[in-house]
Amino acid sequence: GIKPLLDKIIDYIEPPKGDQNAPFRMQVSSLDYDLHLGRLLIGKVDRGKVSVGESVSFVESDEPNAKKLNGKVKSLFTKSGLNYEEITECVTGDIIAVAGIETTSIGGTLCHPTAVEPMPVIKISEPSVQIKIEANTSPFVGKEGKFVTAKALQQRLEKEAETNISLKITKTDGGGYIVFGRGELQLSILIEELRREGYEFQVRRPEVILKEENGIKYEPLEEVIIDVPQEYQGSVQAAMSERRADIVDIKNIGDNVRFTFHILTRNLLGLRSKLVNDTKGNIVMNNFLLKYVPFTDQPEPFRKGVMISLETGTAMGYSLNTIQERGDLFIEPMTPVYEGMIIGIHKYDNDLEVNPCKERQKSGVRMKHDEITQTVLKAIKPLTIDFALLFLAKDEILEVTPKSLRLRKVYLTKTERDWSKRANLTDYAKKQLEIKYS
């Protein structure tokens, strides 16, 4: 059982050092939200004690002009397993949740009104990547999701913003939402959570957050720390070199090697999944925003073209058998497809329109049995959220449902895609295209 481990924790971990009789003080390290009580401030009591009904003050930081809020403790909770258990009083060392102060600031100090002594503030890294989330507009909208409307999506994202303060969510004029996060991994987790809860929506291509000061454009630079077995250090160095990363430090720690790199956020996108594959999962990788540096022009990373469905219907093995010679497929036979849906990666850098719904025509002409029955399809390339987000081009969308992930073009028909690329397209025509797909 786990009892010996718990006993060792008691033996080796030092008890709280705070003064039990000193005025109450606690640093807020996390947030939660309750529909009836509002915001819950979570932290470990540094000193003193507090009871339900007592007055408290919240200070956002240890700066002289920091914002200060006064209130009363409406309720106190502590964790019992995965659930909250209500208590009336807490003491030094307890990890508690306090209801009664409405704030979204993590790192601030909750203390007694007569002894306002803020603790050093906890700083959270700024978001470095953004994506746009919208209600689904594909021909298959509503077939697989439980929550498909823009209103349902809005309520869920607003709820996420209440508790996950590391994400910033803003509404756009077109009805979508821009979600700012600390890397594509955090955004991928949010997308997967929404998907598992039954939401159906679409996502645009991730973009790095840029800043502009005095007419100069700046981009984020991150520090990456990688722990990997020595046998894979060559793979890590090669991958980081391809991404134009600067090596800062190398240390041998037992049989492992610890690398420290500085790399631009835009070059970091997609790196985690590549390194996991290269090292067969034997990697520990951490990154955080270091600073903003002047923006430098770099060529866009090369990406092959895609194969786009020309028809709406069901993909047939007969047609896929021919299409697979042109590239790698995302779909299997009997998969529903629609016009404008991306079904695979083309061998070359141009997009290719194909018909995956074509069946073998019946004929009275005698044919060899092999030509009729034998269809040998290669293994498909499965779509994952991480891969799909980083594969997207500017004119493509990721459709997310509880059951499926689909890639599609913004404009579904070939004619509309050709129109959108015309230099002399009128403003009226552009507006009509935007209205149709909004």
Short mmCIF file of C-alpha atoms in Angstrom, two decimals:
data_model
loop_
_atom_site.label_atom_id
_atom_site.label_comp_id
_atom_site.label_asym_id
_atom_site.label_seq_id
_atom_site.Cartn_x
_atom_site.Cartn_y
_atom_site.Cartn_z
CA GLY A 1 0.00 0.00 0.00
CA ILE A 2 0.89 3.69 0.06
CA LYS A 3 1.09 3.98 3.86
CA PRO A 4 4.92 3.60 4.06
CA LEU A 5 5.32 6.51 1.62
CA LEU A 6 2.97 8.69 3.67
CA ASP A 7 4.87 7.79 6.85
CA LYS A 8 8.16 8.84 5.22
CA ILE A 9 6.60 12.18 4.21
CA ILE A 10 5.74 12.82 7.85
CA ASP A 11 9.28 11.81 8.92
CA TYR A 12 11.21 13.87 6.37
CA ILE A 13 9.06 16.87 5.47
CA GLU A 14 9.42 19.70 7.96
CA PRO A 15 6.25 20.97 9.67
CA PRO A 16 5.01 24.55 9.04
CA LYS A 17 7.27 27.21 10.57
CA GLY A 18 4.73 30.02 10.77
CA ASP A 19 3.73 31.63 14.06
CA GLN A 20 0.34 30.31 15.12
CA ASN A 21 -0.39 33.44 17.18
CA ALA A 22 0.68 36.02 14.57
CA PRO A 23 -1.87 37.87 12.37
CA PHE A 24 -3.29 35.77 9.52
CA ARG A 25 -1.42 35.73 6.17
CA MET A 26 -1.72 33.49 3.10
CA GLN A 27 -0.38 33.73 -0.46
CA VAL A 28 -2.89 32.88 -3.20
CA SER A 29 -1.36 30.21 -5.44
CA SER A 30 -4.44 29.01 -7.34
CA LEU A 31 -8.06 29.87 -8.12
CA ASP A 32 -11.34 28.03 -8.41
CA TYR A 33 -14.95 29.04 -9.01
CA ASP A 34 -18.23 28.04 -7.42
CA LEU A 35 -21.60 28.91 -8.95
CA HIS A 36 -23.06 29.85 -5.55
CA LEU A 37 -20.08 31.30 -3.70
CA GLY A 38 -18.16 32.90 -6.57
CA ARG A 39 -14.37 33.01 -6.62
CA LEU A 40 -12.34 30.69 -4.37
CA LEU A 41 -8.81 31.77 -3.43
CA ILE A 42 -6.58 28.77 -2.74
CA GLY A 43 -3.29 28.76 -0.83
CA LYS A 44 -1.31 27.56 2.17
CA VAL A 45 -1.66 29.52 5.42
CA ASP A 46 1.74 31.11 6.10
CA ARG A 47 0.99 32.21 9.67
CA GLY A 48 -1.85 32.78 12.11
CA LYS A 49 -5.38 31.49 11.71
CA VAL A 50 -8.69 32.67 10.26
CA SER A 51 -12.37 31.82 10.82
CA VAL A 52 -15.57 32.21 8.84
CA GLY A 53 -16.95 35.75 9.21
CA GLU A 54 -13.61 37.46 9.90
CA SER A 55 -12.51 40.50 7.90
CA VAL A 56 -9.53 40.11 5.58
CA SER A 57 -7.60 42.23 3.06
CA PHE A 58 -6.19 41.17 -0.29
CA VAL A 59 -3.08 42.88 -1.73
CA GLU A 60 -2.18 42.10 -5.35
CA SER A 61 1.60 42.54 -4.97
CA ASP A 62 4.35 43.77 -2.68
CA GLU A 63 4.67 47.12 -4.53
CA PRO A 64 3.86 50.33 -2.59
CA ASN A 65 0.92 51.30 -4.85
CA ALA A 66 -0.52 47.76 -5.18
CA LYS A 67 -4.29 47.40 -5.42
CA LYS A 68 -6.01 46.46 -2.14
CA LEU A 69 -9.40 44.79 -1.59
CA ASN A 70 -11.29 44.38 1.69
CA GLY A 71 -13.89 41.74 2.45
CA LYS A 72 -15.11 39.01 4.77
CA VAL A 73 -14.53 35.27 4.74
CA LYS A 74 -17.88 33.85 3.63
CA SER A 75 -16.79 30.22 3.63
CA LEU A 76 -13.69 28.10 4.22
CA PHE A 77 -12.92 24.80 2.52
CA THR A 78 -10.21 22.18 2.58
CA LYS A 79 -9.72 19.23 0.24
CA SER A 80 -10.91 15.77 1.20
CA GLY A 81 -9.86 13.55 -1.68
CA LEU A 82 -11.11 15.24 -4.83
CA ASN A 83 -13.95 17.13 -3.13
CA TYR A 84 -14.11 20.27 -1.00
CA GLU A 85 -15.01 19.89 2.68
CA GLU A 86 -16.37 22.96 4.48
CA ILE A 87 -14.65 24.02 7.71
CA THR A 88 -15.14 26.89 10.16
CA GLU A 89 -11.52 27.62 11.08
CA CYS A 90 -8.02 26.94 9.75
CA VAL A 91 -4.53 27.22 11.24
CA THR A 92 -0.94 27.67 10.06
CA GLY A 93 0.08 25.12 7.42
CA ASP A 94 -3.44 24.29 6.23
CA ILE A 95 -4.15 24.40 2.49
CA ILE A 96 -7.51 26.12 2.19
CA ALA A 97 -9.96 27.73 -0.25
CA VAL A 98 -11.44 31.06 0.82
CA ALA A 99 -14.71 32.49 -0.53
CA GLY A 100 -15.56 36.18 -0.17
CA ILE A 101 -12.93 38.10 -2.18
CA GLU A 102 -13.55 38.61 -5.91
CA THR A 103 -10.20 38.79 -7.68
CA THR A 104 -8.38 36.96 -10.50
CA SER A 105 -4.86 37.81 -9.32
CA ILE A 106 -2.60 34.88 -8.48
CA GLY A 107 0.41 35.58 -6.29
CA GLY A 108 -1.27 38.20 -4.12
CA THR A 109 -1.49 38.04 -0.33
CA LEU A 110 -4.59 37.53 1.82
CA CYS A 111 -3.99 38.91 5.29
CA HIS A 112 -5.47 40.44 8.45
CA PRO A 113 -6.63 44.08 7.88
CA THR A 114 -4.47 45.36 10.79
CA ALA A 115 -1.28 43.64 9.55
CA VAL A 116 -1.06 44.10 5.78
CA GLU A 117 2.34 42.59 4.96
CA PRO A 118 2.34 41.30 1.37
CA MET A 119 4.57 38.37 0.43
CA PRO A 120 6.83 38.44 -2.70
CA VAL A 121 4.48 38.09 -5.66
CA ILE A 122 4.39 34.98 -7.84
CA LYS A 123 4.86 35.95 -11.48
CA ILE A 124 3.13 33.99 -14.26
CA SER A 125 4.64 33.81 -17.74
CA GLU A 126 2.88 35.86 -20.37
CA PRO A 127 0.99 34.03 -23.13
CA SER A 128 3.04 33.57 -26.29
CA VAL A 129 0.66 31.80 -28.73
CA GLN A 130 -2.91 32.52 -29.79
CA ILE A 131 -5.60 30.63 -31.68
CA LYS A 132 -9.07 31.58 -32.90
CA ILE A 133 -11.99 29.36 -31.86
CA GLU A 134 -15.35 29.66 -33.66
CA ALA A 135 -18.65 27.83 -33.91
CA ASN A 136 -18.53 25.06 -36.51
CA THR A 137 -19.58 26.07 -40.05
CA SER A 138 -18.89 22.82 -41.94
CA PRO A 139 -21.59 20.88 -43.86
CA PHE A 140 -21.51 18.24 -41.09
CA VAL A 141 -22.32 20.72 -38.29
CA GLY A 142 -24.49 19.28 -35.52
CA LYS A 143 -24.12 15.62 -36.50
CA GLU A 144 -21.71 14.59 -33.73
CA GLY A 145 -21.60 17.32 -31.08
CA LYS A 146 -23.90 17.98 -28.14
CA PHE A 147 -23.12 21.72 -27.88
CA VAL A 148 -22.82 23.31 -31.32
CA THR A 149 -24.09 26.88 -31.03
CA ALA A 150 -21.93 29.98 -30.66
CA LYS A 151 -23.79 30.81 -27.42
CA ALA A 152 -22.90 27.46 -25.83
CA LEU A 153 -19.26 27.90 -26.87
CA GLN A 154 -19.24 31.43 -25.42
CA GLN A 155 -20.56 30.27 -22.04
CA ARG A 156 -17.99 27.46 -21.83
CA LEU A 157 -15.04 29.72 -22.69
CA GLU A 158 -16.21 32.34 -20.19
CA LYS A 159 -16.35 29.62 -17.55
CA GLU A 160 -12.79 28.58 -18.47
CA ALA A 161 -11.62 32.18 -18.11
CA GLU A 162 -13.07 32.25 -14.56
CA THR A 163 -10.76 29.49 -13.29
CA ASN A 164 -7.81 29.27 -15.69
CA ILE A 165 -6.12 32.63 -15.27
CA SER A 166 -3.12 31.56 -17.37
CA LEU A 167 -5.40 31.74 -20.42
CA LYS A 168 -6.67 35.05 -21.80
CA ILE A 169 -9.86 34.93 -23.86
CA THR A 170 -11.26 37.84 -25.90
CA LYS A 171 -14.24 38.01 -28.24
CA THR A 172 -13.80 39.10 -31.86
CA ASP A 173 -16.17 41.16 -33.99
CA GLY A 174 -17.01 38.15 -36.18
CA GLY A 175 -18.34 36.08 -33.27
CA GLY A 176 -15.23 33.98 -32.67
CA TYR A 177 -12.87 33.98 -29.70
CA ILE A 178 -9.13 34.58 -29.53
CA VAL A 179 -7.53 32.36 -26.89
CA PHE A 180 -4.05 33.38 -25.68
CA GLY A 181 -1.96 30.62 -24.08
CA ARG A 182 1.58 29.67 -23.08
CA GLY A 183 2.41 27.39 -26.00
CA GLU A 184 0.53 25.01 -28.26
CA LEU A 185 0.45 22.28 -25.57
CA GLN A 186 -1.75 24.34 -23.26
CA LEU A 187 -4.07 25.25 -26.14
CA SER A 188 -4.23 21.60 -27.26
CA ILE A 189 -5.29 20.58 -23.74
CA LEU A 190 -8.12 23.15 -23.80
CA ILE A 191 -9.33 21.89 -27.19
CA GLU A 192 -9.30 18.28 -25.97
CA GLU A 193 -11.24 19.23 -22.81
CA LEU A 194 -13.95 20.98 -24.86
CA ARG A 195 -14.12 18.03 -27.23
CA ARG A 196 -14.59 15.48 -24.45
CA GLU A 197 -17.36 17.61 -22.92
CA GLY A 198 -19.37 17.37 -26.16
CA TYR A 199 -18.55 20.70 -27.82
CA GLU A 200 -18.27 21.05 -31.58
CA PHE A 201 -16.27 23.97 -33.01
CA GLN A 202 -13.55 24.96 -35.44
CA VAL A 203 -10.03 26.29 -34.86
CA ARG A 204 -7.81 28.52 -37.00
CA ARG A 205 -4.05 28.31 -37.36
CA PRO A 206 -2.02 29.14 -34.19
CA GLU A 207 -0.08 32.41 -34.32
CA VAL A 208 2.74 33.79 -32.21
CA ILE A 209 1.85 36.91 -30.21
CA LEU A 210 3.89 39.89 -31.39
CA LYS A 211 4.38 43.27 -29.72
CA GLU A 212 5.18 46.64 -31.24
CA GLU A 213 6.98 49.45 -29.41
CA ASN A 214 8.18 52.70 -30.99
CA GLY A 215 7.52 51.28 -34.44
CA ILE A 216 9.68 48.19 -33.80
CA LYS A 217 8.10 44.74 -33.87
CA TYR A 218 9.10 42.26 -31.14
CA GLU A 219 8.59 38.49 -30.83
CA PRO A 220 8.88 36.11 -27.83
CA LEU A 221 12.09 34.22 -27.05
CA GLU A 222 11.84 31.14 -24.83
CA GLU A 223 14.24 29.10 -22.75
CA VAL A 224 13.93 25.35 -23.23
CA ILE A 225 15.36 22.81 -20.77
CA ILE A 226 15.56 19.22 -22.04
CA ASP A 227 16.55 16.10 -20.07
CA VAL A 228 17.26 13.11 -22.30
CA PRO A 229 19.31 9.87 -22.16
CA GLN A 230 22.80 10.21 -23.64
CA GLU A 231 21.98 7.92 -26.57
CA TYR A 232 19.48 10.50 -27.89
CA GLN A 233 21.52 13.66 -27.41
CA GLY A 234 22.50 13.72 -31.11
CA SER A 235 18.84 13.64 -32.19
CA VAL A 236 18.02 16.51 -29.82
CA GLN A 237 20.92 18.67 -31.01
CA ALA A 238 20.07 18.04 -34.67
CA ALA A 239 16.40 18.93 -34.15
CA MET A 240 17.23 22.11 -32.22
CA SER A 241 19.80 23.14 -34.82
CA GLU A 242 17.16 22.84 -37.55
CA ARG A 243 14.96 25.20 -35.50
CA ARG A 244 17.76 27.79 -35.18
CA ALA A 245 18.06 27.35 -31.41
CA ASP A 246 21.09 28.68 -29.49
CA ILE A 247 22.62 26.24 -27.02
CA VAL A 248 23.30 27.82 -23.62
CA ASP A 249 24.41 24.93 -21.42
CA ILE A 250 25.01 21.15 -21.39
CA LYS A 251 25.28 19.07 -18.21
CA ASN A 252 25.70 15.35 -17.58
CA ILE A 253 23.37 14.13 -14.84
CA GLY A 254 24.01 10.42 -14.34
CA ASP A 255 23.06 8.64 -17.57
CA ASN A 256 21.12 11.68 -18.78
CA VAL A 257 22.09 14.93 -20.45
CA ARG A 258 20.46 18.28 -19.62
CA PHE A 259 20.39 20.82 -22.45
CA THR A 260 19.46 24.48 -22.10
CA PHE A 261 18.49 26.31 -25.31
CA HIS A 262 17.18 29.73 -26.29
CA ILE A 263 14.73 29.56 -29.20
CA LEU A 264 12.10 31.78 -30.82
CA THR A 265 8.53 30.75 -30.00
CA ARG A 266 7.58 30.42 -33.67
CA ASN A 267 10.42 27.91 -34.14
CA LEU A 268 9.33 26.04 -31.02
CA LEU A 269 5.87 25.18 -32.40
CA GLY A 270 5.63 21.48 -33.13
CA LEU A 271 9.02 20.68 -31.61
CA ARG A 272 7.69 18.79 -28.60
CA SER A 273 5.91 16.09 -30.64
CA LYS A 274 8.93 15.70 -32.95
CA LEU A 275 11.34 15.19 -30.04
CA VAL A 276 8.97 12.72 -28.35
CA ASN A 277 9.03 10.64 -31.54
CA ASP A 278 12.79 10.99 -32.05
CA THR A 279 13.58 9.91 -28.48
CA LYS A 280 10.81 7.26 -28.26
CA GLY A 281 9.27 9.14 -25.35
CA ASN A 282 12.46 9.28 -23.27
CA ILE A 283 12.46 13.05 -22.81
CA VAL A 284 11.50 15.64 -20.22
CA MET A 285 11.02 19.08 -21.76
CA ASN A 286 10.18 22.39 -20.08
CA ASN A 287 10.00 25.84 -21.59
CA PHE A 288 9.08 29.33 -20.43
CA LEU A 289 8.95 32.80 -21.89
CA LEU A 290 12.30 34.53 -21.38
CA LYS A 291 11.85 37.92 -23.04
CA TYR A 292 10.80 39.72 -26.22
CA VAL A 293 13.42 40.34 -28.91
CA PRO A 294 13.28 42.31 -32.19
CA PHE A 295 11.43 40.43 -34.92
CA THR A 296 13.61 38.86 -37.63
CA ASP A 297 12.47 37.74 -41.07
CA GLN A 298 12.69 34.00 -41.65
CA PRO A 299 11.36 31.90 -44.52
CA GLU A 300 8.10 30.11 -43.87
CA PRO A 301 8.69 26.43 -42.99
CA PHE A 302 8.13 24.21 -46.01
CA ARG A 303 4.88 22.29 -46.11
CA LYS A 304 3.58 19.95 -48.79
CA GLY A 305 0.25 20.53 -50.47
CA VAL A 306 -2.98 18.74 -49.56
CA MET A 307 -5.49 16.54 -51.34
CA ILE A 308 -8.99 18.08 -51.27
CA SER A 309 -12.27 16.29 -51.82
CA LEU A 310 -14.32 17.46 -54.81
CA GLU A 311 -17.48 15.62 -53.75
CA THR A 312 -19.73 15.16 -50.73
CA GLY A 313 -20.51 11.56 -49.81
CA THR A 314 -18.77 8.44 -48.53
CA ALA A 315 -15.14 7.63 -49.32
CA MET A 316 -14.80 4.41 -51.30
CA GLY A 317 -11.87 2.00 -51.22
CA TYR A 318 -11.91 1.81 -55.03
CA SER A 319 -11.11 5.52 -55.41
CA LEU A 320 -8.78 5.72 -52.39
CA ASN A 321 -6.69 2.92 -53.90
CA THR A 322 -5.81 5.28 -56.76
CA ILE A 323 -5.61 8.47 -54.67
CA GLN A 324 -3.07 6.98 -52.22
CA GLU A 325 -0.49 6.94 -55.02
CA ARG A 326 -0.53 10.75 -54.89
CA GLY A 327 0.38 11.05 -51.20
CA ASP A 328 -0.58 10.04 -47.63
CA LEU A 329 -4.25 9.66 -46.67
CA PHE A 330 -6.01 10.86 -43.51
CA ILE A 331 -9.18 8.82 -44.06
CA GLU A 332 -10.25 5.21 -44.49
CA PRO A 333 -12.95 3.70 -46.73
CA MET A 334 -16.55 4.46 -45.66
CA THR A 335 -15.52 7.74 -44.03
CA PRO A 336 -18.06 10.55 -44.65
CA VAL A 337 -16.46 13.45 -46.57
CA TYR A 338 -17.65 16.77 -47.96
CA GLU A 339 -16.53 19.12 -50.69
CA GLY A 340 -13.52 21.15 -49.53
CA MET A 341 -12.47 18.63 -46.86
CA ILE A 342 -8.76 17.74 -46.75
CA ILE A 343 -8.32 13.96 -47.01
CA GLY A 344 -4.53 13.67 -47.25
CA ILE A 345 -1.09 15.17 -47.88
CA HIS A 346 0.02 15.59 -51.48
CA LYS A 347 3.49 14.44 -52.60
CA TYR A 348 4.27 17.91 -53.95
CA ASP A 349 3.84 21.48 -52.69
CA ASN A 350 0.64 22.22 -54.65
CA ASP A 351 -2.94 21.35 -53.63
CA LEU A 352 -4.73 18.62 -55.57
CA GLU A 353 -8.50 18.18 -56.00
CA VAL A 354 -9.58 14.50 -55.99
CA ASN A 355 -12.83 12.53 -55.86
CA PRO A 356 -12.75 9.97 -53.02
CA CYS A 357 -16.42 9.02 -53.53
CA LYS A 358 -15.99 7.49 -56.98
CA GLU A 359 -17.20 3.87 -57.23
CA ARG A 360 -16.26 1.26 -59.78
CA GLN A 361 -18.79 1.41 -62.59
CA LYS A 362 -20.61 -1.79 -63.39
CA SER A 363 -19.85 -3.20 -66.82
CA GLY A 364 -20.79 -6.19 -68.91
CA VAL A 365 -17.20 -6.65 -69.97
CA ARG A 366 -15.44 -9.59 -68.37
CA MET A 367 -12.54 -8.55 -66.08
CA LYS A 368 -9.94 -10.35 -64.03
CA HIS A 369 -11.17 -11.09 -60.51
CA ASP A 370 -8.15 -9.30 -58.97
CA GLU A 371 -9.10 -6.02 -60.64
CA ILE A 372 -12.52 -6.12 -58.97
CA THR A 373 -11.86 -7.35 -55.45
CA GLN A 374 -8.29 -6.56 -54.49
CA THR A 375 -7.85 -3.11 -52.98
CA VAL A 376 -4.63 -2.76 -50.98
CA LEU A 377 -4.60 0.47 -48.98
CA LYS A 378 -1.58 1.78 -47.09
CA ALA A 379 -1.86 2.68 -43.43
CA ILE A 380 -3.37 6.13 -43.00
CA LYS A 381 -1.73 9.03 -41.17
CA PRO A 382 -3.95 9.52 -38.09
CA LEU A 383 -4.95 13.08 -37.24
CA THR A 384 -4.14 14.32 -33.74
CA ILE A 385 -4.79 17.77 -32.31
CA ASP A 386 -1.07 18.55 -31.96
CA PHE A 387 -0.31 17.55 -35.56
CA ALA A 388 -3.39 19.21 -37.04
CA LEU A 389 -2.82 22.58 -35.33
CA LEU A 390 0.73 22.83 -36.64
CA PHE A 391 -0.08 21.44 -40.09
CA LEU A 392 -2.73 24.10 -40.78
CA ALA A 393 -2.08 26.69 -43.47
CA LYS A 394 -3.59 30.19 -43.37
CA ASP A 395 -6.49 29.16 -45.64
CA GLU A 396 -7.36 26.02 -43.65
CA ILE A 397 -9.45 25.17 -40.58
CA LEU A 398 -9.44 22.35 -38.05
CA GLU A 399 -12.95 21.04 -37.36
CA VAL A 400 -13.24 19.50 -33.88
CA THR A 401 -16.12 17.27 -32.76
CA PRO A 402 -16.41 14.71 -29.92
CA LYS A 403 -15.94 11.88 -32.44
CA SER A 404 -13.80 13.31 -35.24
CA LEU A 405 -11.04 15.68 -36.26
CA ARG A 406 -11.28 17.02 -39.80
CA LEU A 407 -9.17 19.43 -41.81
CA ARG A 408 -10.89 21.63 -44.41
CA LYS A 409 -10.31 24.66 -46.56
CA VAL A 410 -11.88 27.97 -45.48
CA TYR A 411 -13.63 28.18 -48.87
CA LEU A 412 -15.11 24.80 -49.71
CA THR A 413 -15.64 24.97 -53.47
CA LYS A 414 -12.83 25.18 -56.01
CA THR A 415 -14.44 28.23 -57.64
CA GLU A 416 -14.52 30.16 -54.36
CA ARG A 417 -10.92 29.25 -53.59
CA ASP A 418 -9.88 30.55 -57.00
CA TRP A 419 -11.88 33.76 -56.47
CA SER A 420 -10.29 34.39 -53.07
CA LYS A 421 -6.81 34.36 -54.65
CA ARG A 422 -7.64 36.94 -57.33
CA ALA A 423 -5.88 40.27 -56.86
CA ASN A 424 -8.78 42.22 -58.45
CA LEU A 425 -11.54 40.68 -56.31
CA THR A 426 -14.01 43.40 -55.36
CA ASP A 427 -14.79 44.34 -51.77
CA TYR A 428 -18.39 43.23 -52.31
CA ALA A 429 -17.29 39.76 -53.45
CA LYS A 430 -14.94 39.44 -50.46
CA LYS A 431 -17.78 40.43 -48.13
CA GLN A 432 -20.11 37.85 -49.65
CA LEU A 433 -17.52 35.09 -49.14
CA GLU A 434 -17.01 36.13 -45.51
CA ILE A 435 -20.78 36.17 -44.85
CA LYS A 436 -21.25 32.71 -46.37
CA TYR A 437 -18.61 31.12 -44.14
CA SER A 438 -19.23 33.06 -40.92
#
